[in-house]
Coordinates of C-alpha atoms in Angstrom, one line a residue:
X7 CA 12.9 4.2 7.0
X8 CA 10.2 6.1 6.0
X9 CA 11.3 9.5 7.2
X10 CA 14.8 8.8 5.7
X11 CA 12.9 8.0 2.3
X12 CA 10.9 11.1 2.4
X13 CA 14.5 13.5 3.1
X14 CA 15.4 12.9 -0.1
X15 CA 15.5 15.6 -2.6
X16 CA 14.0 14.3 -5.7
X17 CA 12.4 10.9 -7.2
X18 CA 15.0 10.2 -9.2
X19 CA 17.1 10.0 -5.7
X20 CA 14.4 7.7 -4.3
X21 CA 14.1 5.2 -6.2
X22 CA 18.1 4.9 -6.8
X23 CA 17.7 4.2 -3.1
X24 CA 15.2 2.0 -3.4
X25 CA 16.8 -0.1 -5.7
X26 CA 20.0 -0.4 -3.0
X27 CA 17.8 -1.4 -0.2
X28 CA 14.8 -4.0 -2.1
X29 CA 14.8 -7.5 -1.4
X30 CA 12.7 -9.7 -1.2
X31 CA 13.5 -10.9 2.4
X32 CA 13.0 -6.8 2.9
X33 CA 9.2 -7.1 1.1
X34 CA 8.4 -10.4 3.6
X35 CA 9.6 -8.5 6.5
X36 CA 7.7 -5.4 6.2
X37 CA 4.0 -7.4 4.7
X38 CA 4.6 -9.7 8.5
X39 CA 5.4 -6.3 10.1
X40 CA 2.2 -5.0 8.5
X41 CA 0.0 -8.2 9.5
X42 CA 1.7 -8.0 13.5
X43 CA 1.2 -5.2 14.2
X44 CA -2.1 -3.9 15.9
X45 CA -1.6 -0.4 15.8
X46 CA 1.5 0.3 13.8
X47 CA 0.2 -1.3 10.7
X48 CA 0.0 2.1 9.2
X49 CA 3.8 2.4 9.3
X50 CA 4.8 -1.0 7.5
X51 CA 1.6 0.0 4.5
X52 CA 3.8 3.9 4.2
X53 CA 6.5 2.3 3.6
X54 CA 5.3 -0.1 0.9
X55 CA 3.4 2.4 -0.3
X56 CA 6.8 3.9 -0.9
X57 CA 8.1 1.1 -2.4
X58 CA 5.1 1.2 -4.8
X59 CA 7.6 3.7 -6.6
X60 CA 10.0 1.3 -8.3
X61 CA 8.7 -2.0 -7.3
X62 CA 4.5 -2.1 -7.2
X63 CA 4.3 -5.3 -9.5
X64 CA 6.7 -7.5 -6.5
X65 CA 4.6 -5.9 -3.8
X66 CA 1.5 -6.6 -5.3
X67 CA 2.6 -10.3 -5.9
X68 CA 3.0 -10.4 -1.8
X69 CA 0.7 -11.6 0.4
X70 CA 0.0 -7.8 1.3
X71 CA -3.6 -7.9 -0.7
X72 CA -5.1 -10.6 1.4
X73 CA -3.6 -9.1 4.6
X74 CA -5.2 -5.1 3.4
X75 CA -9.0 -6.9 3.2
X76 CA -8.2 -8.0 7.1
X77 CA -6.5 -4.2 8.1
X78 CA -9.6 -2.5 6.3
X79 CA -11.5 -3.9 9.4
X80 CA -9.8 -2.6 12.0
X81 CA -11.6 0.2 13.9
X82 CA -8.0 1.8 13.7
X83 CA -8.8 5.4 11.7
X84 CA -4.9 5.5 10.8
X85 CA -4.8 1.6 9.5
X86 CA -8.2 2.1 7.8
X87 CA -6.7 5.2 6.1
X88 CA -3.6 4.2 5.3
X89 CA -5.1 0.9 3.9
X90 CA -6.6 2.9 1.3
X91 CA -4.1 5.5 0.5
X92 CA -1.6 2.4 -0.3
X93 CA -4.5 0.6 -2.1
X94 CA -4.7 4.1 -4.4
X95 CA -1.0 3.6 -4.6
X96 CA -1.1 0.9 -5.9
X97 CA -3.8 0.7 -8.7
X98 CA -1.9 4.5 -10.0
X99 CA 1.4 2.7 -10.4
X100 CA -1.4 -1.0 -12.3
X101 CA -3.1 1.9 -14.8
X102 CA 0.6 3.1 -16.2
X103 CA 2.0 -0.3 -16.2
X104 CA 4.1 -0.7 -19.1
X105 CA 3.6 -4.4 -18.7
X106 CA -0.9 -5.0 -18.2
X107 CA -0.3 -8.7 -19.5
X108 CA 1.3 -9.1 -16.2
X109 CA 0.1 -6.2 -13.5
X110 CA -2.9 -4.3 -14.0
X111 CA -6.0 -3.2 -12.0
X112 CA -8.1 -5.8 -12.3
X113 CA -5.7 -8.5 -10.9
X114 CA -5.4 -6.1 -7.7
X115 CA -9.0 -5.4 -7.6
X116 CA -10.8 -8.3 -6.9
X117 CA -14.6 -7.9 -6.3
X118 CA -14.4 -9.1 -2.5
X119 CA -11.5 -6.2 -2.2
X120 CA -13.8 -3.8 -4.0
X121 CA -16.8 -4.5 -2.0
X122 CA -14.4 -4.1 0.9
X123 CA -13.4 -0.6 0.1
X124 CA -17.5 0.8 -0.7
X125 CA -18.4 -0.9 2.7
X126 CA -15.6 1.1 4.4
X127 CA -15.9 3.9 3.0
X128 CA -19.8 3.7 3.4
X129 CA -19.1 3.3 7.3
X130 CA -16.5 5.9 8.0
X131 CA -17.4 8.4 5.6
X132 CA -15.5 11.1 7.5
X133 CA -12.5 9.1 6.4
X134 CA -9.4 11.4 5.2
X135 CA -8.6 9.6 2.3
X136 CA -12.2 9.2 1.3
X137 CA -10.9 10.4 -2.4
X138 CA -8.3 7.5 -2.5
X139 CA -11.1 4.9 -2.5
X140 CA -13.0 6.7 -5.5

């Protein structure tokens, strides 16, 4: 799905598709994709990364927070790095919320979620997507 996503021409194009394919059941799926998965986790976190687009205030609402502070973990570079590129994602999409009563940064990050991140980012410093975490 997420090369399909990304062959689209424009945003606007995106996130009309988006809004045909989003569900809920769709949102469960992928979060118990992400938390199954040893070493494809990075997949299921591009793709709700993606969905971050149109619909970052339901994915936030997921269970997908609790399950990043487990991936962040891993010894898996990709899951490690994709963990924080979607976690990036994710707090752009909370700053220009046009709704902060209900979704903004500080309900995403928590201080056990932020102390998460430093530590990472402390240990793998070489990370790619060191910048994401800053």
């Amino acid at each position: 799905m997420n090369l399909l996503l990304l062959e689209l021409d424009s945003i606007p194009q995106l996130k009309n598709t988006l809004r045909l394919i989003f569900s809920q059941k769709l949102l469960n799926t992928v979060v118990d994709f992400v938390m199954n998965t040893d070493n494809f986790a990075h997949f299921g976190l591009r793709f709700l990364e993606i969905l971050c687009l149109e619909f970052a205030e339901q994915v936030s609402q997921s269970e997908i927070l609790g399950i990043l502070c487990g991936l962040m973990r891993t010894s898996d570079y990709e899951t490690v790095a994709q963990s924080l590129s979607f976690l990036s994602v994710l707090l752009d999409c909370a700053a220009i919320s046009t709704n902060p009563s209900a979704f903004n940064v500080e309900d995403i990050l928590k201080k056990r979620l932020l102390l998460l991140v430093l530590r990472t980012v402390y240990k793998t410093p070489e990370l790619e997507y060191l910048h994401y975490a800053l």
